[in-house]
Each structure stands twice: as C-alpha cells, then as structure tokens.
PDB file of C-alpha atoms and ligand atoms in Angstrom:
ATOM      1  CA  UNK A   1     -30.277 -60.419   0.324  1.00 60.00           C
ATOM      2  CA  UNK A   2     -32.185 -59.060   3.110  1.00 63.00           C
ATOM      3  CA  UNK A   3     -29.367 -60.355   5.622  1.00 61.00           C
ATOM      4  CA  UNK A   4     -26.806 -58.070   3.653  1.00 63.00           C
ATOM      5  CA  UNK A   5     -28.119 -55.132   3.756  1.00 63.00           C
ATOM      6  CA  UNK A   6     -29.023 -55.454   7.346  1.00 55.00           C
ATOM      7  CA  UNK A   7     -24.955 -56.263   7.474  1.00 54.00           C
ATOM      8  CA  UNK A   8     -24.303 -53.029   4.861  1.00 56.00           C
ATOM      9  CA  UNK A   9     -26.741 -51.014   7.473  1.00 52.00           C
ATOM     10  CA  UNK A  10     -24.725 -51.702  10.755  1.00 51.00           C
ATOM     11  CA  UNK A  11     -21.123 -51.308   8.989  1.00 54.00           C
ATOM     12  CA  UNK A  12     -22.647 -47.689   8.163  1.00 48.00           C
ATOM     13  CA  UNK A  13     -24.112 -47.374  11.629  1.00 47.00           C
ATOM     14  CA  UNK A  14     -20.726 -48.076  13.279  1.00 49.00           C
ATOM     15  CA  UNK A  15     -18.868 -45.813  10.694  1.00 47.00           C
ATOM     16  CA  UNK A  16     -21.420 -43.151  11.714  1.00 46.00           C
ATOM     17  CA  UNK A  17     -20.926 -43.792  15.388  1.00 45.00           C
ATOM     18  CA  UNK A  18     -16.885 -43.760  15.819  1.00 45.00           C
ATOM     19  CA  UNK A  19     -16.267 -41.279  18.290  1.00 47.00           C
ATOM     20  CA  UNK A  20     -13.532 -38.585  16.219  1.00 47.00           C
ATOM     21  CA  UNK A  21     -12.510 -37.644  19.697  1.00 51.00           C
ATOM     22  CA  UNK A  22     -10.864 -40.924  20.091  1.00 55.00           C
ATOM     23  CA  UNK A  23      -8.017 -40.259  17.451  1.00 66.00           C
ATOM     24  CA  UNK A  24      -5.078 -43.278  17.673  1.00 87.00           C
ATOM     25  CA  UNK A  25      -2.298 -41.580  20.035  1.00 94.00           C
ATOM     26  CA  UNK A  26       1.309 -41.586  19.233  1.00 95.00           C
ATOM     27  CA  UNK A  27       4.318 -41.572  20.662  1.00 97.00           C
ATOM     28  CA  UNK A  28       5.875 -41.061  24.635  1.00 97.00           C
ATOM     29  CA  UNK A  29       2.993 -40.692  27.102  1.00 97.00           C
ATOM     30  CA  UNK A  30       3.884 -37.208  27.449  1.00 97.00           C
ATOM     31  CA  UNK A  31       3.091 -36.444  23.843  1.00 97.00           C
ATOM     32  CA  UNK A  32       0.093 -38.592  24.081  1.00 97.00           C
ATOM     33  CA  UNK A  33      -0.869 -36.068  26.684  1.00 98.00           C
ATOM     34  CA  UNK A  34      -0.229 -33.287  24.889  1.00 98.00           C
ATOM     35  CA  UNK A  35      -2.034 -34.563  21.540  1.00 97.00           C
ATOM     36  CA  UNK A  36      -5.411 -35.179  24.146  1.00 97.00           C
ATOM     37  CA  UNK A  37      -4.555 -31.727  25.685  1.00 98.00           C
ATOM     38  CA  UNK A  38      -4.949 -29.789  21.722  1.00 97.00           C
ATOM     39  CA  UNK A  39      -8.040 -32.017  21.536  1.00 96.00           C
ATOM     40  CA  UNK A  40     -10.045 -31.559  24.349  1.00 97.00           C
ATOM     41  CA  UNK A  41      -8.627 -28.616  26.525  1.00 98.00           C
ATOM     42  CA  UNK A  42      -6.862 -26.034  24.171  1.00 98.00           C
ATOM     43  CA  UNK A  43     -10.333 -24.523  23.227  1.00 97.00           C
ATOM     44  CA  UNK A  44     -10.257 -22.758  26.486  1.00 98.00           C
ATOM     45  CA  UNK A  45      -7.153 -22.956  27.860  1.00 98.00           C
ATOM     46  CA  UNK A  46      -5.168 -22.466  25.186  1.00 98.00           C
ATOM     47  CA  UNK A  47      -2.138 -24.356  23.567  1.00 97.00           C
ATOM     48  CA  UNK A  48      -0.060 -23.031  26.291  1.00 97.00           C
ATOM     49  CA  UNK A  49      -2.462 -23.336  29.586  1.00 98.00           C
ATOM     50  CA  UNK A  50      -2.974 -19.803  29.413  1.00 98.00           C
ATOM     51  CA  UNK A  51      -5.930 -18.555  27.339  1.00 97.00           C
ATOM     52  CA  UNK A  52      -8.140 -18.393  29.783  1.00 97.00           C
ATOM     53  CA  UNK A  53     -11.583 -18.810  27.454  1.00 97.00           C
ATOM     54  CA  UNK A  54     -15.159 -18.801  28.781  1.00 96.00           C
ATOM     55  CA  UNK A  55     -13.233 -18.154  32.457  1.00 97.00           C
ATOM     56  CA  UNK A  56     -10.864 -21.244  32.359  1.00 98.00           C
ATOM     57  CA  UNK A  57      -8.107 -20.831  34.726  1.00 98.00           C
ATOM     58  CA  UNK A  58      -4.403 -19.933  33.760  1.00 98.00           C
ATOM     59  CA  UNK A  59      -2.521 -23.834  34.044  1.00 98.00           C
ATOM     60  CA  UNK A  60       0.934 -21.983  34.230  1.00 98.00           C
ATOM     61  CA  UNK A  61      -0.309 -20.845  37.350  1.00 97.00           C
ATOM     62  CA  UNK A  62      -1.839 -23.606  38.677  1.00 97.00           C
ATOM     63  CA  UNK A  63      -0.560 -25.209  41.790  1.00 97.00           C
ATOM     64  CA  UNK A  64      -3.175 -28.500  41.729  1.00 98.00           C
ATOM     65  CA  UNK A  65      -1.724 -31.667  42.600  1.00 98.00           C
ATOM     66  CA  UNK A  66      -1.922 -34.248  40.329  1.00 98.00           C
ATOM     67  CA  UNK A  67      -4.803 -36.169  42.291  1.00 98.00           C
ATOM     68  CA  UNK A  68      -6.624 -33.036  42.159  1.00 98.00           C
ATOM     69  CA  UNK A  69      -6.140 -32.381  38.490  1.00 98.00           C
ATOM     70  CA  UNK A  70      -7.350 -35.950  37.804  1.00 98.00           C
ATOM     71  CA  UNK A  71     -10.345 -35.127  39.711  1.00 98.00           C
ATOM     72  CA  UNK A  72     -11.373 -32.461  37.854  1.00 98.00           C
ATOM     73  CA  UNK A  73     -10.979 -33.715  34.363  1.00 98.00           C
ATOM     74  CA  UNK A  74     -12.949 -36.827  35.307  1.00 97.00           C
ATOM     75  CA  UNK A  75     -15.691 -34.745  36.935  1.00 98.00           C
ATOM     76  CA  UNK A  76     -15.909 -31.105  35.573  1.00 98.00           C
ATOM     77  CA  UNK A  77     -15.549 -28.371  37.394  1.00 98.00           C
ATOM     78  CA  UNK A  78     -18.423 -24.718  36.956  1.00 97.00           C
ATOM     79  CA  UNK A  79     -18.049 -23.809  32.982  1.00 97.00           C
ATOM     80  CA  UNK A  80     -15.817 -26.733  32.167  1.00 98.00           C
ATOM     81  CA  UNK A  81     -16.967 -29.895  30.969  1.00 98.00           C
ATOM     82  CA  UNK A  82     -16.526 -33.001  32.379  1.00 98.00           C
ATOM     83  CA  UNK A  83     -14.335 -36.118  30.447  1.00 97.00           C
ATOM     84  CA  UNK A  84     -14.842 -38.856  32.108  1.00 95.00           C
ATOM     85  CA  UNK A  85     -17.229 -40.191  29.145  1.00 96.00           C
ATOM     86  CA  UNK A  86     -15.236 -38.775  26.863  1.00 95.00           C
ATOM     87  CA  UNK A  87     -11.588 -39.288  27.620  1.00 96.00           C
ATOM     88  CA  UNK A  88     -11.242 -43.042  27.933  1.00 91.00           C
ATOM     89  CA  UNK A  89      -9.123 -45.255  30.377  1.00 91.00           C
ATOM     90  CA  UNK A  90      -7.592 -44.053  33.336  1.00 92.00           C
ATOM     91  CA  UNK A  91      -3.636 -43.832  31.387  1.00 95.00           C
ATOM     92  CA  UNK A  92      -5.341 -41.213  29.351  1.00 97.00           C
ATOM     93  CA  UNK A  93      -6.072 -39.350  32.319  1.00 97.00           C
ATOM     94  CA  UNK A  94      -2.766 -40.022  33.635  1.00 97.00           C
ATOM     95  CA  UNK A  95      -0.702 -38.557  30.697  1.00 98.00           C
ATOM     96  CA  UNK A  96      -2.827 -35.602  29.971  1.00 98.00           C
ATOM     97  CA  UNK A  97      -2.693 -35.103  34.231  1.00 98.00           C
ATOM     98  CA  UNK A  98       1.382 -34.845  34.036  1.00 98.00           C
ATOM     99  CA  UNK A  99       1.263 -32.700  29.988  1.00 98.00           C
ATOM    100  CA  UNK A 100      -1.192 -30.225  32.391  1.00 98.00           C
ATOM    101  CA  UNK A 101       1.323 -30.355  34.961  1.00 98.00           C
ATOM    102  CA  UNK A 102       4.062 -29.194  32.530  1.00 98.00           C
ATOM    103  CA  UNK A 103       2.555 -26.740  30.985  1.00 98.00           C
ATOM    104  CA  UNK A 104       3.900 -24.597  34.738  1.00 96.00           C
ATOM    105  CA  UNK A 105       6.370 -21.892  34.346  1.00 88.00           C
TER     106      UNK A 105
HETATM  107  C1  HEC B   1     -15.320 -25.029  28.075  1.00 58.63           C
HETATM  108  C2  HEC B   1     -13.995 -24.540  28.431  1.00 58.63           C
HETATM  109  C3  HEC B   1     -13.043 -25.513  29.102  1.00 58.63           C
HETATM  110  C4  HEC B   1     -12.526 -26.679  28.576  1.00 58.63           C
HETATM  111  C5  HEC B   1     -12.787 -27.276  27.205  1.00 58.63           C
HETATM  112  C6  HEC B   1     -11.611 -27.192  29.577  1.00 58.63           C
HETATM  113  N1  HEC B   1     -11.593 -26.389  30.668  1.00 58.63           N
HETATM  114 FE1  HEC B   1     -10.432 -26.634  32.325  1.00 58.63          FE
HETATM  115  N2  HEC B   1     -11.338 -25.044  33.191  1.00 58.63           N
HETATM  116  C7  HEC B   1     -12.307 -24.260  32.608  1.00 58.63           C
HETATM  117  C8  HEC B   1     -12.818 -23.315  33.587  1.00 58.63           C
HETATM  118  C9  HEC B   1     -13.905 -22.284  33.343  1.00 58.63           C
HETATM  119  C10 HEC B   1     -12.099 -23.553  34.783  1.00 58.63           C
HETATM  120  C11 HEC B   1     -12.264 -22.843  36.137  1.00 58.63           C
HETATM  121  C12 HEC B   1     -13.305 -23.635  36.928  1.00 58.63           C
HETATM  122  C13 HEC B   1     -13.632 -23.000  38.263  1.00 58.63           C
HETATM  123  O1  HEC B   1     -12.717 -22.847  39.097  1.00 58.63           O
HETATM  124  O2  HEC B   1     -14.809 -22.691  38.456  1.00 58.63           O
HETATM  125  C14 HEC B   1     -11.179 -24.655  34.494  1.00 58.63           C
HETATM  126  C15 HEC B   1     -10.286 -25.166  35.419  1.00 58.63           C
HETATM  127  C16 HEC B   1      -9.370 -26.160  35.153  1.00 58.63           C
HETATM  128  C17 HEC B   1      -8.382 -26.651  36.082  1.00 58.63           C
HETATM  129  C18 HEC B   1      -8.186 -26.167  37.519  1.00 58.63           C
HETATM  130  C19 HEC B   1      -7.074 -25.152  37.568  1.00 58.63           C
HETATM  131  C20 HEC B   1      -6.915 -24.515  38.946  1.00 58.63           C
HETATM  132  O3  HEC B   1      -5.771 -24.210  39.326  1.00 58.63           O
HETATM  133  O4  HEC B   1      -7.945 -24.322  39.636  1.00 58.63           O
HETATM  134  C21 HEC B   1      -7.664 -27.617  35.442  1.00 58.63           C
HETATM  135  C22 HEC B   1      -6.503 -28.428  35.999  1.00 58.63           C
HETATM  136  C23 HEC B   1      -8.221 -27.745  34.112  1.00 58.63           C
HETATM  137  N3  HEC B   1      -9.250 -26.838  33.966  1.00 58.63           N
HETATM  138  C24 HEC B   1      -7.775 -28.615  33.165  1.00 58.63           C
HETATM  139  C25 HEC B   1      -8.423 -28.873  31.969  1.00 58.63           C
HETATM  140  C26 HEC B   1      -8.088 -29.947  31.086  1.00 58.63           C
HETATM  141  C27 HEC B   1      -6.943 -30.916  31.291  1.00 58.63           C
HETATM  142  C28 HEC B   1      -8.984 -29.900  30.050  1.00 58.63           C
HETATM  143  C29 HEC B   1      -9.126 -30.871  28.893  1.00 58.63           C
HETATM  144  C30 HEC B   1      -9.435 -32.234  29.262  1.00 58.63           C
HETATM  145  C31 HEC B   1      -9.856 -28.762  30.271  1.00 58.63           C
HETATM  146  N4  HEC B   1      -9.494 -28.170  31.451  1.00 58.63           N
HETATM  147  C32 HEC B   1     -10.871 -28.359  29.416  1.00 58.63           C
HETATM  148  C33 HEC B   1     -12.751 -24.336  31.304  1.00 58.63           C
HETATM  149  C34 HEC B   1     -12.464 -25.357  30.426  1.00 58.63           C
END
C-alpha cells in the first residue's frame, strides 16, 4: 500500500516536471526549426526576425555566420537568454541555426 503511493507520488512528480518547452517536433528540419524558433525566440524577435523586443536585434539583417549564431543561442548574448539548458541536443541547435538564417531578406 505504502509502495503504491510512493509509485502514484513519482508518476505525479514526473508529470509535474516535463519540461512544456520540449514539445515533440514535426516534420523537415527546417520546420522543426521554425516550430523551436515560435517557441523560444519569437517573444523578442518576432515571427519574422524583426520585432526587435527588449533590444533584440533585427535577424533579416543579420549577417552572423552560422558558427556564430550557434554560439550565441548556446551561450546568451546581453538581454537575451541563453538555451543551452533549455534547447536540447546539438540538431536542435542546428535547425533552428539555418530557420534563423532564413529568416534574411
Ligand atoms: C529576451 C528576448 C530575447 C529572446 C527570447 C531571444 N533573443 Fe536573440 N537577441 C536578443 C537581444 C537583446 C539581442 C542583441 C544582443 C546584443 O547584441 O547585445 C539578440 C541577438 C540575437 C542574435 C544576434 C544577431 C546579430 O546580428 O547580432 C541572434 C542570432 C539571436 N538573437 C537569435 C535568437 C534566437 C535563435 C533565439 C531563440 C532561441 C533568441 N534570439 C531569443 C533578445 C532575445
């Protein structure tokens, strides 16, 4: 008895713990990109790149290269957050790298 609550408890605890953030992505990697993109980047930079919230810089005019682009998603960069807790596995990074590298006009 005492065994299955313990075993109710965790199943709760783990339900309580999934990390929303984390959705199951779908499709080609570039629209796996873009899905993380709405997610974690769209709040300030806008569905487009070009927002520009809370400072974040225009990504239609960004020149970065893509190792520099990777850099500063894994590591933050002033105002914006870093992801490399957040945004797991390094294809992740990959696909949302070339979706930012698209969004260029
Ligand atoms: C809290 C708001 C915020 C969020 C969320 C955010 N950024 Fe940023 N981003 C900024 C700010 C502010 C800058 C400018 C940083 C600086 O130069 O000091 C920036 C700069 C950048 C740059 C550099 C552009 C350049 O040409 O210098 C890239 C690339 C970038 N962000 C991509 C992303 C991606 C991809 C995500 C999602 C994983 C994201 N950002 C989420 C605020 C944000």
């Amino acid at each position: 008895m005492v065994l299955k609550s313990f075993l109710f408890g965790l199943v709760l605890l783990s339900v309580a713990c999934s990390d929303n953030s984390q959705e199951p992505l779908t499709g080609t990697p570039m629209e796996k990109g873009g899905q993380l993109y709405q997610i974690h980047c769209a709040r300030c930079h806008g569905s487009d790149g070009a927002k520009g919230a809370s400072g974040a810089k225009n990504l239609k005019d960004s020149r970065l290269s893509k190792a520099e682009i990777m850099y500063i998603i894994s590591n933050g960069k002033g105002v914006m957050p870093s992801y490399k807790n957040t945004i797991k596995g390094d294809s992740s990074i990959i696909w949302l790298t070339d979706y930012v590298q698209a969004l260029r006009k």
